[in-house]
Amino acid sequence: MPRAALRKPNPDLDLSKWLKKPEDLPRELSSQTLFGNDQPLEIEVGSGKGLFIQTESQRCPEHNYFGIEIAGKYAAHAAARLARRNRANAMMLSGDAEPIFASGPRNYAQSPGTPGAPDGGNDGRQAPRIANGSLEAVHVYFPDPWWKKRHRKRRVLSDANIREFSRALRTGGRLHFWTDVLDYFELTVELIAEIAPEFGVPLPEVQRESTHDLDYHTHFERRSRKFGIPVYRVCYRKRDRS
Ligand SMILES: C[S@@+](CC[C@H](N)C(=O)[O-])C[C@H]1O[C@@H](n2cnc3c(N)ncnc32)[C@H](O)[C@@H]1O
């Protein structure tokens, strides 16, 4: 199903507080470095048009929300939603989530040329940008399934990313995964069980009744439900490994 065209953002809207590029970010990413406080930090990977980050950051002002969206236009669209509402506890990164979470050689620093940047070589000794056990939740809603074998490494729920999400989550922290692609759902649930058993048994998440046209978790959830397509939803809670 093709995606609907995006409306152009209002050019008078100042997005600077809500839309960041990788080079704008501090090296270590935490509530303190991003928002200047110690509220629990939740990250959404692949925010699309930003409905989730907008509604959730309003519903739960005592948490901070950092959305990562690789498609620049969508990241700007999501940031504009936050800017219009002057939301203090949420912001968007226009960029790829993978190097942000990576704790190995692709864990690049803030600007090219610095040790660890893709062009700068990495001695593999840099601390991860997101500290171990520091996140409250990671949200992945309707990730692209990338069926072709040669494209699989682009999956947001790749082996490497699942390990990094688990590493970054605190014990008791949550990983949410929703999709409308049953095969992909089943494969991913199996993959998580195999490579990150600390997530334990996935807990089903219930479908809420919507009370108005934008009362959905994400835009893709809205689209699937309007077309009568079933949505598969799970939430994992990371357990102590010991
Ligand atoms: C199918 S859309 C779903 C958007 C939104 N989560 C929703 O449910 O409406 C998947 C989104 O993930 C983004 N994406 C894919 N790979 C990404 C990555 N490595 N880092 C950040 N965003 C990514 C895509 O650009 C796209 O906007």
PDB file of N, CA, C and O in Angstrom, residues 40-82:
ATOM      1  N   PRO A  40      12.532   9.083  32.916  1.00  0.00           N
ATOM      2  CA  PRO A  40      12.784   7.877  32.118  1.00  0.00           C
ATOM      3  C   PRO A  40      12.725   8.202  30.618  1.00  0.00           C
ATOM      4  O   PRO A  40      11.897   9.009  30.186  1.00  0.00           O
ATOM      5  N   LEU A  41      13.633   7.567  29.871  1.00  0.00           N
ATOM      6  CA  LEU A  41      13.739   7.868  28.435  1.00  0.00           C
ATOM      7  C   LEU A  41      13.185   6.701  27.608  1.00  0.00           C
ATOM      8  O   LEU A  41      13.574   5.550  27.812  1.00  0.00           O
ATOM      9  N   GLU A  42      12.284   7.029  26.683  1.00  0.00           N
ATOM     10  CA  GLU A  42      11.716   6.031  25.766  1.00  0.00           C
ATOM     11  C   GLU A  42      12.126   6.423  24.347  1.00  0.00           C
ATOM     12  O   GLU A  42      12.090   7.603  23.990  1.00  0.00           O
ATOM     13  N   ILE A  43      12.489   5.429  23.537  1.00  0.00           N
ATOM     14  CA  ILE A  43      12.900   5.712  22.151  1.00  0.00           C
ATOM     15  C   ILE A  43      11.972   4.984  21.199  1.00  0.00           C
ATOM     16  O   ILE A  43      11.700   3.782  21.365  1.00  0.00           O
ATOM     17  N   GLU A  44      11.498   5.721  20.202  1.00  0.00           N
ATOM     18  CA  GLU A  44      10.721   5.080  19.126  1.00  0.00           C
ATOM     19  C   GLU A  44      11.603   5.019  17.882  1.00  0.00           C
ATOM     20  O   GLU A  44      12.167   6.034  17.456  1.00  0.00           O
ATOM     21  N   VAL A  45      11.699   3.838  17.290  1.00  0.00           N
ATOM     22  CA  VAL A  45      12.514   3.672  16.082  1.00  0.00           C
ATOM     23  C   VAL A  45      11.576   3.576  14.884  1.00  0.00           C
ATOM     24  O   VAL A  45      10.733   2.677  14.813  1.00  0.00           O
ATOM     25  N   GLY A  46      11.728   4.522  13.942  1.00  0.00           N
ATOM     26  CA  GLY A  46      10.860   4.544  12.753  1.00  0.00           C
ATOM     27  C   GLY A  46       9.529   5.214  13.078  1.00  0.00           C
ATOM     28  O   GLY A  46       8.474   4.599  12.966  1.00  0.00           O
ATOM     29  N   SER A  47       9.589   6.485  13.441  1.00  0.00           N
ATOM     30  CA  SER A  47       8.382   7.191  13.930  1.00  0.00           C
ATOM     31  C   SER A  47       7.408   7.559  12.824  1.00  0.00           C
ATOM     32  O   SER A  47       6.271   7.949  13.123  1.00  0.00           O
ATOM     33  N   GLY A  48       7.834   7.496  11.564  1.00  0.00           N
ATOM     34  CA  GLY A  48       6.924   7.883  10.479  1.00  0.00           C
ATOM     35  C   GLY A  48       6.436   9.311  10.688  1.00  0.00           C
ATOM     36  O   GLY A  48       7.221  10.221  10.965  1.00  0.00           O
ATOM     37  N   LYS A  49       5.110   9.498  10.617  1.00  0.00           N
ATOM     38  CA  LYS A  49       4.559  10.852  10.725  1.00  0.00           C
ATOM     39  C   LYS A  49       4.429  11.332  12.171  1.00  0.00           C
ATOM     40  O   LYS A  49       4.009  12.446  12.417  1.00  0.00           O
ATOM     41  N   GLY A  50       4.732  10.461  13.116  1.00  0.00           N
ATOM     42  CA  GLY A  50       4.895  10.930  14.495  1.00  0.00           C
ATOM     43  C   GLY A  50       3.644  10.954  15.360  1.00  0.00           C
ATOM     44  O   GLY A  50       3.624  11.623  16.393  1.00  0.00           O
ATOM     45  N   LEU A  51       2.617  10.209  14.979  1.00  0.00           N
ATOM     46  CA  LEU A  51       1.400  10.213  15.804  1.00  0.00           C
ATOM     47  C   LEU A  51       1.680   9.650  17.203  1.00  0.00           C
ATOM     48  O   LEU A  51       1.253  10.208  18.212  1.00  0.00           O
ATOM     49  N   PHE A  52       2.416   8.543  17.261  1.00  0.00           N
ATOM     50  CA  PHE A  52       2.691   7.926  18.567  1.00  0.00           C
ATOM     51  C   PHE A  52       3.446   8.888  19.477  1.00  0.00           C
ATOM     52  O   PHE A  52       3.057   9.110  20.629  1.00  0.00           O
ATOM     53  N   ILE A  53       4.527   9.465  18.973  1.00  0.00           N
ATOM     54  CA  ILE A  53       5.362  10.299  19.852  1.00  0.00           C
ATOM     55  C   ILE A  53       4.585  11.542  20.304  1.00  0.00           C
ATOM     56  O   ILE A  53       4.699  11.993  21.436  1.00  0.00           O
ATOM     57  N   GLN A  54       3.738  12.044  19.433  1.00  0.00           N
ATOM     58  CA  GLN A  54       2.918  13.205  19.815  1.00  0.00           C
ATOM     59  C   GLN A  54       1.940  12.847  20.936  1.00  0.00           C
ATOM     60  O   GLN A  54       1.874  13.517  21.964  1.00  0.00           O
ATOM     61  N   THR A  55       1.185  11.766  20.747  1.00  0.00           N
ATOM     62  CA  THR A  55       0.131  11.473  21.726  1.00  0.00           C
ATOM     63  C   THR A  55       0.724  10.906  23.026  1.00  0.00           C
ATOM     64  O   THR A  55       0.273  11.240  24.116  1.00  0.00           O
ATOM     65  N   GLU A  56       1.748  10.086  22.895  1.00  0.00           N
ATOM     66  CA  GLU A  56       2.307   9.451  24.096  1.00  0.00           C
ATOM     67  C   GLU A  56       3.041  10.475  24.967  1.00  0.00           C
ATOM     68  O   GLU A  56       2.990  10.406  26.182  1.00  0.00           O
ATOM     69  N   SER A  57       3.718  11.434  24.328  1.00  0.00           N
ATOM     70  CA  SER A  57       4.450  12.435  25.130  1.00  0.00           C
ATOM     71  C   SER A  57       3.471  13.365  25.845  1.00  0.00           C
ATOM     72  O   SER A  57       3.808  13.953  26.874  1.00  0.00           O
ATOM     73  N   GLN A  58       2.254  13.475  25.327  1.00  0.00           N
ATOM     74  CA  GLN A  58       1.227  14.263  26.036  1.00  0.00           C
ATOM     75  C   GLN A  58       0.615  13.433  27.169  1.00  0.00           C
ATOM     76  O   GLN A  58       0.415  13.909  28.278  1.00  0.00           O
ATOM     77  N   ARG A  59       0.361  12.159  26.865  1.00  0.00           N
ATOM     78  CA  ARG A  59      -0.269  11.288  27.852  1.00  0.00           C
ATOM     79  C   ARG A  59       0.625  11.073  29.064  1.00  0.00           C
ATOM     80  O   ARG A  59       0.160  10.915  30.184  1.00  0.00           O
ATOM     81  N   CYS A  60       1.936  11.072  28.834  1.00  0.00           N
ATOM     82  CA  CYS A  60       2.877  10.719  29.904  1.00  0.00           C
ATOM     83  C   CYS A  60       3.977  11.789  30.011  1.00  0.00           C
ATOM     84  O   CYS A  60       5.127  11.548  29.614  1.00  0.00           O
ATOM     85  N   PRO A  61       3.645  12.959  30.553  1.00  0.00           N
ATOM     86  CA  PRO A  61       4.638  14.049  30.579  1.00  0.00           C
ATOM     87  C   PRO A  61       5.809  13.768  31.516  1.00  0.00           C
ATOM     88  O   PRO A  61       6.837  14.445  31.435  1.00  0.00           O
ATOM     89  N   GLU A  62       5.686  12.747  32.375  1.00  0.00           N
ATOM     90  CA  GLU A  62       6.794  12.453  33.292  1.00  0.00           C
ATOM     91  C   GLU A  62       7.846  11.530  32.671  1.00  0.00           C
ATOM     92  O   GLU A  62       8.803  11.126  33.327  1.00  0.00           O
ATOM     93  N   HIS A  63       7.699  11.195  31.389  1.00  0.00           N
ATOM     94  CA  HIS A  63       8.734  10.472  30.642  1.00  0.00           C
ATOM     95  C   HIS A  63       9.204  11.358  29.478  1.00  0.00           C
ATOM     96  O   HIS A  63       8.469  12.259  29.051  1.00  0.00           O
ATOM     97  N   ASN A  64      10.406  11.058  28.950  1.00  0.00           N
ATOM     98  CA  ASN A  64      10.901  11.746  27.748  1.00  0.00           C
ATOM     99  C   ASN A  64      10.843  10.791  26.562  1.00  0.00           C
ATOM    100  O   ASN A  64      11.038   9.574  26.735  1.00  0.00           O
ATOM    101  N   TYR A  65      10.638  11.359  25.368  1.00  0.00           N
ATOM    102  CA  TYR A  65      10.466  10.552  24.147  1.00  0.00           C
ATOM    103  C   TYR A  65      11.412  11.061  23.074  1.00  0.00           C
ATOM    104  O   TYR A  65      11.434  12.262  22.764  1.00  0.00           O
ATOM    105  N   PHE A  66      12.168  10.114  22.521  1.00  0.00           N
ATOM    106  CA  PHE A  66      13.121  10.446  21.460  1.00  0.00           C
ATOM    107  C   PHE A  66      12.750   9.580  20.258  1.00  0.00           C
ATOM    108  O   PHE A  66      12.835   8.351  20.322  1.00  0.00           O
ATOM    109  N   GLY A  67      12.286  10.225  19.193  1.00  0.00           N
ATOM    110  CA  GLY A  67      11.885   9.483  17.996  1.00  0.00           C
ATOM    111  C   GLY A  67      13.010   9.509  16.977  1.00  0.00           C
ATOM    112  O   GLY A  67      13.648  10.554  16.775  1.00  0.00           O
ATOM    113  N   ILE A  68      13.273   8.362  16.354  1.00  0.00           N
ATOM    114  CA  ILE A  68      14.312   8.299  15.317  1.00  0.00           C
ATOM    115  C   ILE A  68      13.641   7.895  14.008  1.00  0.00           C
ATOM    116  O   ILE A  68      12.943   6.869  13.952  1.00  0.00           O
ATOM    117  N   GLU A  69      13.835   8.720  12.984  1.00  0.00           N
ATOM    118  CA  GLU A  69      13.191   8.458  11.692  1.00  0.00           C
ATOM    119  C   GLU A  69      14.209   8.742  10.589  1.00  0.00           C
ATOM    120  O   GLU A  69      14.728   9.847  10.481  1.00  0.00           O
ATOM    121  N   ILE A  70      14.445   7.719   9.765  1.00  0.00           N
ATOM    122  CA  ILE A  70      15.500   7.825   8.749  1.00  0.00           C
ATOM    123  C   ILE A  70      15.080   8.686   7.552  1.00  0.00           C
ATOM    124  O   ILE A  70      15.936   9.267   6.877  1.00  0.00           O
ATOM    125  N   ALA A  71      13.790   8.774   7.277  1.00  0.00           N
ATOM    126  CA  ALA A  71      13.323   9.565   6.128  1.00  0.00           C
ATOM    127  C   ALA A  71      13.153  11.021   6.580  1.00  0.00           C
ATOM    128  O   ALA A  71      12.291  11.322   7.421  1.00  0.00           O
ATOM    129  N   GLY A  72      13.983  11.894   6.028  1.00  0.00           N
ATOM    130  CA  GLY A  72      14.046  13.279   6.493  1.00  0.00           C
ATOM    131  C   GLY A  72      12.692  13.991   6.507  1.00  0.00           C
ATOM    132  O   GLY A  72      12.371  14.700   7.461  1.00  0.00           O
ATOM    133  N   LYS A  73      11.899  13.787   5.460  1.00  0.00           N
ATOM    134  CA  LYS A  73      10.613  14.490   5.378  1.00  0.00           C
ATOM    135  C   LYS A  73       9.669  14.040   6.490  1.00  0.00           C
ATOM    136  O   LYS A  73       8.919  14.841   7.042  1.00  0.00           O
ATOM    137  N   TYR A  74       9.708  12.757   6.778  1.00  0.00           N
ATOM    138  CA  TYR A  74       8.837  12.240   7.849  1.00  0.00           C
ATOM    139  C   TYR A  74       9.326  12.720   9.216  1.00  0.00           C
ATOM    140  O   TYR A  74       8.520  13.062  10.079  1.00  0.00           O
ATOM    141  N   ALA A  75      10.650  12.732   9.391  1.00  0.00           N
ATOM    142  CA  ALA A  75      11.191  13.220  10.671  1.00  0.00           C
ATOM    143  C   ALA A  75      10.754  14.671  10.883  1.00  0.00           C
ATOM    144  O   ALA A  75      10.334  15.058  11.984  1.00  0.00           O
ATOM    145  N   ALA A  76      10.805  15.483   9.818  1.00  0.00           N
ATOM    146  CA  ALA A  76      10.418  16.897   9.935  1.00  0.00           C
ATOM    147  C   ALA A  76       8.917  17.020  10.215  1.00  0.00           C
ATOM    148  O   ALA A  76       8.482  17.863  11.003  1.00  0.00           O
ATOM    149  N   HIS A  77       8.136  16.164   9.587  1.00  0.00           N
ATOM    150  CA  HIS A  77       6.687  16.181   9.805  1.00  0.00           C
ATOM    151  C   HIS A  77       6.371  15.855  11.275  1.00  0.00           C
ATOM    152  O   HIS A  77       5.564  16.530  11.919  1.00  0.00           O
ATOM    153  N   ALA A  78       7.041  14.819  11.793  1.00  0.00           N
ATOM    154  CA  ALA A  78       6.818  14.427  13.198  1.00  0.00           C
ATOM    155  C   ALA A  78       7.280  15.547  14.131  1.00  0.00           C
ATOM    156  O   ALA A  78       6.599  15.869  15.114  1.00  0.00           O
ATOM    157  N   ALA A  79       8.432  16.158  13.808  1.00  0.00           N
ATOM    158  CA  ALA A  79       8.946  17.244  14.657  1.00  0.00           C
ATOM    159  C   ALA A  79       7.979  18.430  14.646  1.00  0.00           C
ATOM    160  O   ALA A  79       7.779  19.088  15.682  1.00  0.00           O
ATOM    161  N   ALA A  80       7.355  18.691  13.494  1.00  0.00           N
ATOM    162  CA  ALA A  80       6.411  19.816  13.400  1.00  0.00           C
ATOM    163  C   ALA A  80       5.206  19.592  14.320  1.00  0.00           C
ATOM    164  O   ALA A  80       4.688  20.527  14.930  1.00  0.00           O
ATOM    165  N   ARG A  81       4.756  18.334  14.437  1.00  0.00           N
ATOM    166  CA  ARG A  81       3.655  18.036  15.379  1.00  0.00           C
ATOM    167  C   ARG A  81       4.048  18.429  16.803  1.00  0.00           C
ATOM    168  O   ARG A  81       3.235  18.934  17.563  1.00  0.00           O
ATOM    169  N   LEU A  82       5.306  18.114  17.161  1.00  0.00           N
ATOM    170  CA  LEU A  82       5.771  18.410  18.521  1.00  0.00           C
ATOM    171  C   LEU A  82       5.961  19.921  18.698  1.00  0.00           C
ATOM    172  O   LEU A  82       5.608  20.479  19.737  1.00  0.00           O
TER     173      LEU A  82
END
